[in-house]
PDB file of C-alpha atoms in Angstrom:
ATOM      1  CA  MET Z   7      42.958  56.970 -43.944  1.00  0.00           C
ATOM      2  CA  PHE Z   8      42.190  53.911 -41.864  1.00  0.00           C
ATOM      3  CA  ILE Z   9      41.044  55.923 -38.864  1.00  0.00           C
ATOM      4  CA  THR Z  10      37.340  56.758 -38.743  1.00  0.00           C
ATOM      5  CA  GLU Z  11      35.951  59.722 -36.932  1.00  0.00           C
ATOM      6  CA  ALA Z  12      34.329  59.025 -33.542  1.00  0.00           C
ATOM      7  CA  PHE Z  13      30.930  60.563 -33.190  1.00  0.00           C
ATOM      8  CA  ALA Z  14      29.880  61.751 -29.753  1.00  0.00           C
ATOM      9  CA  GLN Z  15      26.791  60.112 -28.349  1.00  0.00           C
ATOM     10  CA  THR Z  16      24.391  61.860 -26.039  1.00  0.00           C
ATOM     11  CA  ALA Z  17      24.465  60.727 -22.400  1.00  0.00           C
ATOM     12  CA  PRO Z  18      21.244  59.366 -20.863  1.00  0.00           C
ATOM     13  CA  VAL Z  19      19.220  61.780 -18.770  1.00  0.00           C
ATOM     14  CA  ALA Z  20      19.905  61.280 -15.027  1.00  0.00           C
ATOM     15  CA  GLY Z  21      16.360  62.185 -13.906  1.00  0.00           C
ATOM     16  CA  GLY Z  22      14.748  59.141 -15.585  1.00  0.00           C
ATOM     17  CA  GLY Z  23      16.451  56.646 -13.244  1.00  0.00           C
ATOM     18  CA  THR Z  24      13.825  56.892 -10.479  1.00  0.00           C
ATOM     19  CA  ALA Z  25      10.988  55.894 -12.774  1.00  0.00           C
ATOM     20  CA  ASP Z  26      13.030  52.984 -14.120  1.00  0.00           C
ATOM     21  CA  ILE Z  27      13.712  51.681 -10.616  1.00  0.00           C
ATOM     22  CA  LEU Z  28      10.037  51.969  -9.669  1.00  0.00           C
ATOM     23  CA  MET Z  29       8.936  50.138 -12.811  1.00  0.00           C
ATOM     24  CA  SER Z  30      11.414  47.320 -12.157  1.00  0.00           C
ATOM     25  CA  ILE Z  31      10.291  46.892  -8.506  1.00  0.00           C
ATOM     26  CA  LEU Z  32       6.543  47.172  -9.219  1.00  0.00           C
ATOM     27  CA  PRO Z  33       6.061  43.559 -10.460  1.00  0.00           C
ATOM     28  CA  PHE Z  34       7.693  42.170  -7.297  1.00  0.00           C
ATOM     29  CA  LEU Z  35       5.454  44.317  -5.104  1.00  0.00           C
ATOM     30  CA  LEU Z  36       2.360  43.172  -6.974  1.00  0.00           C
ATOM     31  CA  ILE Z  37       3.377  39.519  -6.633  1.00  0.00           C
ATOM     32  CA  PHE Z  38       3.905  39.962  -2.892  1.00  0.00           C
ATOM     33  CA  VAL Z  39       0.485  41.618  -2.451  1.00  0.00           C
ATOM     34  CA  VAL Z  40      -1.255  38.845  -4.392  1.00  0.00           C
ATOM     35  CA  MET Z  41       0.571  36.142  -2.407  1.00  0.00           C
ATOM     36  CA  TYR Z  42      -0.361  37.844   0.865  1.00  0.00           C
ATOM     37  CA  PHE Z  43      -4.079  37.820   0.082  1.00  0.00           C
ATOM     38  CA  LEU Z  44      -4.139  34.361  -1.519  1.00  0.00           C
ATOM     39  CA  ILE Z  45      -1.761  32.404   0.713  1.00  0.00           C
ATOM     40  CA  ILE Z  46      -0.524  34.106   3.880  1.00  0.00           C
ATOM     41  CA  ARG Z  47      -3.764  35.640   5.144  1.00  0.00           C
ATOM     42  CA  PRO Z  48      -5.945  32.493   4.789  1.00  0.00           C
ATOM     43  CA  GLN Z  49      -3.188  30.378   6.371  1.00  0.00           C
ATOM     44  CA  ARG Z  50      -3.109  32.665   9.420  1.00  0.00           C
ATOM     45  CA  ALA Z  51      -6.898  32.395   9.737  1.00  0.00           C
ATOM     46  CA  ASN Z  52      -6.669  28.586   9.603  1.00  0.00           C
ATOM     47  CA  MET Z  53      -3.949  28.578  12.269  1.00  0.00           C
ATOM     48  CA  LYS Z  54      -6.060  30.768  14.577  1.00  0.00           C
ATOM     49  CA  ARG Z  55      -9.088  28.524  14.060  1.00  0.00           C
ATOM     50  CA  ARG Z  56      -7.054  25.375  14.848  1.00  0.00           C
ATOM     51  CA  GLU Z  57      -5.514  26.923  17.984  1.00  0.00           C
ATOM     52  CA  GLU Z  58      -8.987  27.907  19.199  1.00  0.00           C
ATOM     53  CA  LEU Z  59     -10.308  24.418  18.452  1.00  0.00           C
ATOM     54  CA  LEU Z  60      -7.499  22.722  20.387  1.00  0.00           C
ATOM     55  CA  LYS Z  61      -7.787  25.155  23.283  1.00  0.00           C
ATOM     56  CA  ASN Z  62     -11.522  24.451  23.692  1.00  0.00           C
ATOM     57  CA  ILE Z  63     -11.293  20.649  23.975  1.00  0.00           C
ATOM     58  CA  ARG Z  64     -13.342  19.543  26.977  1.00  0.00           C
ATOM     59  CA  ARG Z  65     -14.087  16.271  28.742  1.00  0.00           C
ATOM     60  CA  GLY Z  66     -16.617  14.247  26.803  1.00  0.00           C
ATOM     61  CA  ASP Z  67     -15.581  15.485  23.350  1.00  0.00           C
ATOM     62  CA  GLN Z  68     -14.885  12.886  20.729  1.00  0.00           C
ATOM     63  CA  VAL Z  69     -11.503  13.456  19.050  1.00  0.00           C
ATOM     64  CA  VAL Z  70      -9.527  11.966  16.186  1.00  0.00           C
ATOM     65  CA  THR Z  71      -5.747  11.835  16.595  1.00  0.00           C
ATOM     66  CA  GLY Z  72      -3.217  12.413  13.858  1.00  0.00           C
ATOM     67  CA  GLY Z  73      -2.773   8.649  13.572  1.00  0.00           C
ATOM     68  CA  GLY Z  74      -6.489   8.120  12.985  1.00  0.00           C
ATOM     69  CA  ILE Z  75      -7.407   6.857  16.443  1.00  0.00           C
ATOM     70  CA  VAL Z  76     -10.916   7.903  17.492  1.00  0.00           C
ATOM     71  CA  GLY Z  77     -11.628   8.276  21.182  1.00  0.00           C
ATOM     72  CA  LYS Z  78     -13.465  10.165  23.874  1.00  0.00           C
ATOM     73  CA  VAL Z  79     -11.693  12.674  26.112  1.00  0.00           C
ATOM     74  CA  THR Z  80     -11.999  11.478  29.711  1.00  0.00           C
ATOM     75  CA  LYS Z  81      -9.628  13.935  31.365  1.00  0.00           C
ATOM     76  CA  VAL Z  82      -7.758  17.116  30.480  1.00  0.00           C
ATOM     77  CA  VAL Z  83      -4.378  16.473  32.134  1.00  0.00           C
ATOM     78  CA  ASP Z  84      -2.853  19.911  31.520  1.00  0.00           C
ATOM     79  CA  ASP Z  85      -2.501  22.520  28.789  1.00  0.00           C
ATOM     80  CA  SER Z  86      -0.654  20.150  26.499  1.00  0.00           C
ATOM     81  CA  GLU Z  87      -2.009  16.642  27.297  1.00  0.00           C
ATOM     82  CA  LEU Z  88      -5.358  14.872  27.184  1.00  0.00           C
ATOM     83  CA  GLU Z  89      -6.432  11.464  28.415  1.00  0.00           C
ATOM     84  CA  VAL Z  90      -8.471   9.727  25.714  1.00  0.00           C
ATOM     85  CA  GLU Z  91     -10.444   6.497  26.044  1.00  0.00           C
ATOM     86  CA  ILE Z  92     -10.151   4.572  22.794  1.00  0.00           C
ATOM     87  CA  ALA Z  93     -11.938   1.419  23.956  1.00  0.00           C
ATOM     88  CA  GLU Z  94     -13.749   0.377  27.112  1.00  0.00           C
ATOM     89  CA  GLY Z  95     -11.138   0.548  29.874  1.00  0.00           C
ATOM     90  CA  VAL Z  96      -8.293   1.477  27.495  1.00  0.00           C
ATOM     91  CA  LYS Z  97      -7.005   5.015  28.036  1.00  0.00           C
ATOM     92  CA  ILE Z  98      -4.090   6.742  26.333  1.00  0.00           C
ATOM     93  CA  ARG Z  99      -2.445  10.119  26.757  1.00  0.00           C
ATOM     94  CA  VAL Z 100      -2.445  12.337  23.684  1.00  0.00           C
ATOM     95  CA  LEU Z 101      -0.774  15.676  23.082  1.00  0.00           C
ATOM     96  CA  ARG Z 102      -3.198  18.430  22.104  1.00  0.00           C
ATOM     97  CA  GLY Z 103      -1.135  19.101  19.003  1.00  0.00           C
ATOM     98  CA  GLY Z 104      -1.660  15.471  17.958  1.00  0.00           C
ATOM     99  CA  VAL Z 105      -5.408  15.939  17.702  1.00  0.00           C
ATOM    100  CA  SER Z 106      -6.443  16.421  14.088  1.00  0.00           C
ATOM    101  CA  GLU Z 107     -10.214  16.736  14.500  1.00  0.00           C
ATOM    102  CA  VAL Z 108     -12.687  17.355  17.300  1.00  0.00           C
ATOM    103  CA  ARG Z 109     -16.131  15.838  17.054  1.00  0.00           C
ATOM    104  CA  VAL Z 110     -18.539  17.225  19.602  1.00  0.00           C
ATOM    105  CA  LYS Z 111     -20.780  14.746  21.469  1.00  0.00           C
ATOM    106  CA  GLY Z 112     -23.885  15.290  19.357  1.00  0.00           C
ATOM    107  CA  GLU Z 113     -22.166  15.563  15.967  1.00  0.00           C
ATOM    108  CA  PRO Z 114     -22.803  12.656  13.589  1.00  0.00           C
ATOM    109  CA  VAL Z 115     -19.879  10.823  12.033  1.00  0.00           C
ATOM    110  CA  LYS Z 116     -19.022  12.203   8.566  1.00  0.00           C
ATOM    111  CA  GLU Z 117     -18.886   9.551   5.859  1.00  0.00           C
TER     112      GLU Z 117
END
């Protein structure tokens, strides 16, 4: 009297699992694609542009260091160092990676 009958339930179809997995992964794939085009790709382009800028520093270019010091390149020591004149007769050595901006000789100062 106290025992109720157990009704059999139908088992889920096994073939529908592939579509469920694809639908659960699809949002992550879409997020990755959007992040690639909005963040990763432009960042790579900026890195290439900066590397090219630093590689093409020549004697006579006006540069701004990461610390804000403005000077004129008097000598390219090697691939990683520059000699920069920051005042008349005052020369310092700067790493290429420490240069934040290159102002070419004829370029006016941006205000």
